[in-house]
C-alpha cells in the first residue's frame, strides 16, 4: 500500500508539501501540485482521511455493512449493534449491499475515507483485499455472521451444527426424505450448513435432495422456486430444511399452493431463525441464532480494537455461538 512518503519521493518534494497539496491547506505551485497528483495516480495512493481525523480525536462512529435488513437476521443484529454502540458512546452508519460486491466496495471506500473509527461487516467475500487493506491502515474491523477473512476477528454461529443437528432432529421425527434449500456455497454460512447436512445424511444412509435454482438472490421468489425444484426432484419428500427464514416462508407458500399440508405431509425447519418465524400463520420451527448477543459481542470487539493503543491491539478472535432449536407448528 502506497504511503505519503512514497508519493513525496516520486514527486521529488517534501512530505509536508504533499500534505498541503492534498488537503489544500496552503499554496502549492501548480506545477508542483500537478506532479504530486500524477504521483498519487501512478501509485494508486488512497489518502487515509480517517487517520487524519484520529490525530484530531476519534469520530466515535462505527460503520455497519450488511447484505439487507428486511425480514432477515441482519435486522436484529444491526439493531443490537446500534443499541450497544450508543451505550458505549458511539454512533453507527448503516450500509446495506444486497450482497453486491460492487456496492460493498463502494461502501467500504466511503467508510474508510473519514467517516468511521471501525467497521462491522457481513461481507460478500469478494472484497477481501480491500478489507485487509482497510484493516492494515488502522481501521478496526470485525466480521459478523460470515467469517470470510481469517486474519480479521469474527463473530459467527455454528452453521455446520445447524445443518447436522436439524437432519438428526427430523430423522427422529420419522423423516427419511429430507431436502435442503440453500444459498451460494461461496458464502461460508451456506457452505457450512451444507457440510453439516451432507455429513448427517451420509451417516444415516439417506439420499440428499438439494435445490438448484438459476434465479439469483436470497429472496422469497428464490425460496419458492427452490421448493418447486425439490418437489420435482423428489415427490416423496417428507421434510424441507431452509437455510434462512425468507426461504422457509416461501416454502410454506409453495407447499400451500400445491395443497401439501405442513407439517402433516412435509415438516419444515429454518436453519437461521429470527423473530418473524413465530408470527406466521403456520409458525416455523427454527434454529434460533443469538442475534442480539452476537451483535453486542461484535460491538465490544471492534470498540476494544479502536480504543487500544496502536502498539497493543487485541489479538484476532474467532467466536462461534450455538443456535437453539425452537419447535413450532411447522415440524
Tab-separated table of N, CA and C in Angstrom, residues 63-69 72-75 77-78 81 93-100 103-104 107 120-124 144-146:
chain	number	residue	atom	x	y	z
A	63	UNK	N	-19.098	1.917	11.272
A	63	UNK	CA	-19.828	1.558	10.066
A	63	UNK	C	-20.301	0.117	10.157
A	64	UNK	N	-21.550	-0.131	9.780
A	64	UNK	CA	-22.111	-1.482	9.790
A	64	UNK	C	-22.518	-1.826	8.358
A	65	UNK	N	-21.890	-2.858	7.804
A	65	UNK	CA	-22.123	-3.243	6.417
A	65	UNK	C	-22.781	-4.618	6.403
A	66	UNK	N	-24.038	-4.673	5.942
A	66	UNK	CA	-24.797	-5.925	5.914
A	66	UNK	C	-25.471	-6.081	4.546
A	67	UNK	N	-25.829	-7.311	4.179
A	67	UNK	CA	-26.466	-7.515	2.872
A	67	UNK	C	-27.827	-6.857	2.751
A	68	UNK	N	-28.654	-7.021	3.772
A	68	UNK	CA	-30.026	-6.497	3.711
A	68	UNK	C	-30.588	-6.464	5.124
A	69	UNK	N	-31.710	-5.783	5.291
A	69	UNK	CA	-32.337	-5.673	6.607
A	69	UNK	C	-33.739	-6.277	6.635
A	72	UNK	N	-34.853	-10.277	7.864
A	72	UNK	CA	-33.654	-11.097	7.991
A	72	UNK	C	-33.079	-11.008	9.395
A	73	UNK	N	-32.194	-11.948	9.678
A	73	UNK	CA	-31.422	-11.946	10.911
A	73	UNK	C	-30.617	-10.663	11.062
A	74	UNK	N	-30.193	-10.084	9.938
A	74	UNK	CA	-29.345	-8.898	9.983
A	74	UNK	C	-30.048	-7.700	10.608
A	75	UNK	N	-31.374	-7.661	10.510
A	75	UNK	CA	-32.111	-6.567	11.141
A	75	UNK	C	-31.941	-6.619	12.660
A	77	UNK	N	-29.519	-8.149	14.324
A	77	UNK	CA	-28.109	-7.922	14.654
A	77	UNK	C	-27.761	-6.443	14.575
A	78	UNK	N	-28.228	-5.778	13.521
A	78	UNK	CA	-27.924	-4.352	13.348
A	78	UNK	C	-28.525	-3.527	14.470
A	81	UNK	N	-26.298	-3.958	17.455
A	81	UNK	CA	-25.055	-3.190	17.310
A	81	UNK	C	-25.305	-1.706	17.584
A	93	UNK	N	-23.242	4.072	11.318
A	93	UNK	CA	-23.643	4.337	9.939
A	93	UNK	C	-23.949	2.986	9.294
A	94	UNK	N	-25.154	2.826	8.768
A	94	UNK	CA	-25.591	1.539	8.233
A	94	UNK	C	-25.509	1.541	6.710
A	95	UNK	N	-24.887	0.523	6.149
A	95	UNK	CA	-24.842	0.340	4.692
A	95	UNK	C	-25.396	-1.050	4.375
A	96	UNK	N	-26.338	-1.141	3.454
A	96	UNK	CA	-26.780	-2.473	3.010
A	96	UNK	C	-26.435	-2.637	1.539
A	97	UNK	N	-25.919	-3.816	1.192
A	97	UNK	CA	-25.266	-4.034	-0.099
A	97	UNK	C	-26.033	-4.938	-1.047
A	98	UNK	N	-27.081	-5.613	-0.562
A	98	UNK	CA	-27.785	-6.625	-1.360
A	98	UNK	C	-26.813	-7.685	-1.880
A	99	UNK	N	-25.745	-7.915	-1.133
A	99	UNK	CA	-24.711	-8.899	-1.493
A	99	UNK	C	-24.106	-8.629	-2.866
A	100	UNK	N	-24.076	-7.373	-3.245
A	100	UNK	CA	-23.446	-6.965	-4.500
A	100	UNK	C	-22.026	-6.492	-4.166
A	103	UNK	N	-21.320	-2.733	-4.882
A	103	UNK	CA	-21.887	-1.827	-3.884
A	103	UNK	C	-21.094	-1.917	-2.584
A	104	UNK	N	-20.724	-3.129	-2.198
A	104	UNK	CA	-19.947	-3.320	-0.973
A	104	UNK	C	-18.617	-2.573	-1.051
A	107	UNK	N	-19.214	1.094	-0.572
A	107	UNK	CA	-19.498	1.401	0.840
A	107	UNK	C	-18.213	1.408	1.667
A	120	UNK	N	-18.032	-3.024	11.219
A	120	UNK	CA	-18.549	-4.373	11.451
A	120	UNK	C	-19.217	-4.804	10.150
A	121	UNK	N	-18.817	-5.944	9.607
A	121	UNK	CA	-19.261	-6.302	8.263
A	121	UNK	C	-19.676	-7.763	8.143
A	122	UNK	N	-20.792	-7.978	7.443
A	122	UNK	CA	-21.173	-9.298	6.946
A	122	UNK	C	-20.905	-9.259	5.451
A	123	UNK	N	-19.717	-9.662	5.062
A	123	UNK	CA	-19.237	-9.404	3.711
A	123	UNK	C	-19.591	-10.459	2.684
A	124	UNK	N	-19.365	-10.088	1.428
A	124	UNK	CA	-19.610	-10.998	0.316
A	124	UNK	C	-18.444	-11.956	0.096
A	144	UNK	N	-19.112	-10.150	11.103
A	144	UNK	CA	-20.298	-10.656	11.797
A	144	UNK	C	-21.044	-11.604	10.864
A	145	UNK	N	-21.528	-12.715	11.415
A	145	UNK	CA	-22.311	-13.742	10.701
A	145	UNK	C	-21.456	-14.527	9.708
A	146	UNK	N	-20.627	-13.855	8.925
A	146	UNK	CA	-19.817	-14.507	7.902
A	146	UNK	C	-18.333	-14.309	8.181
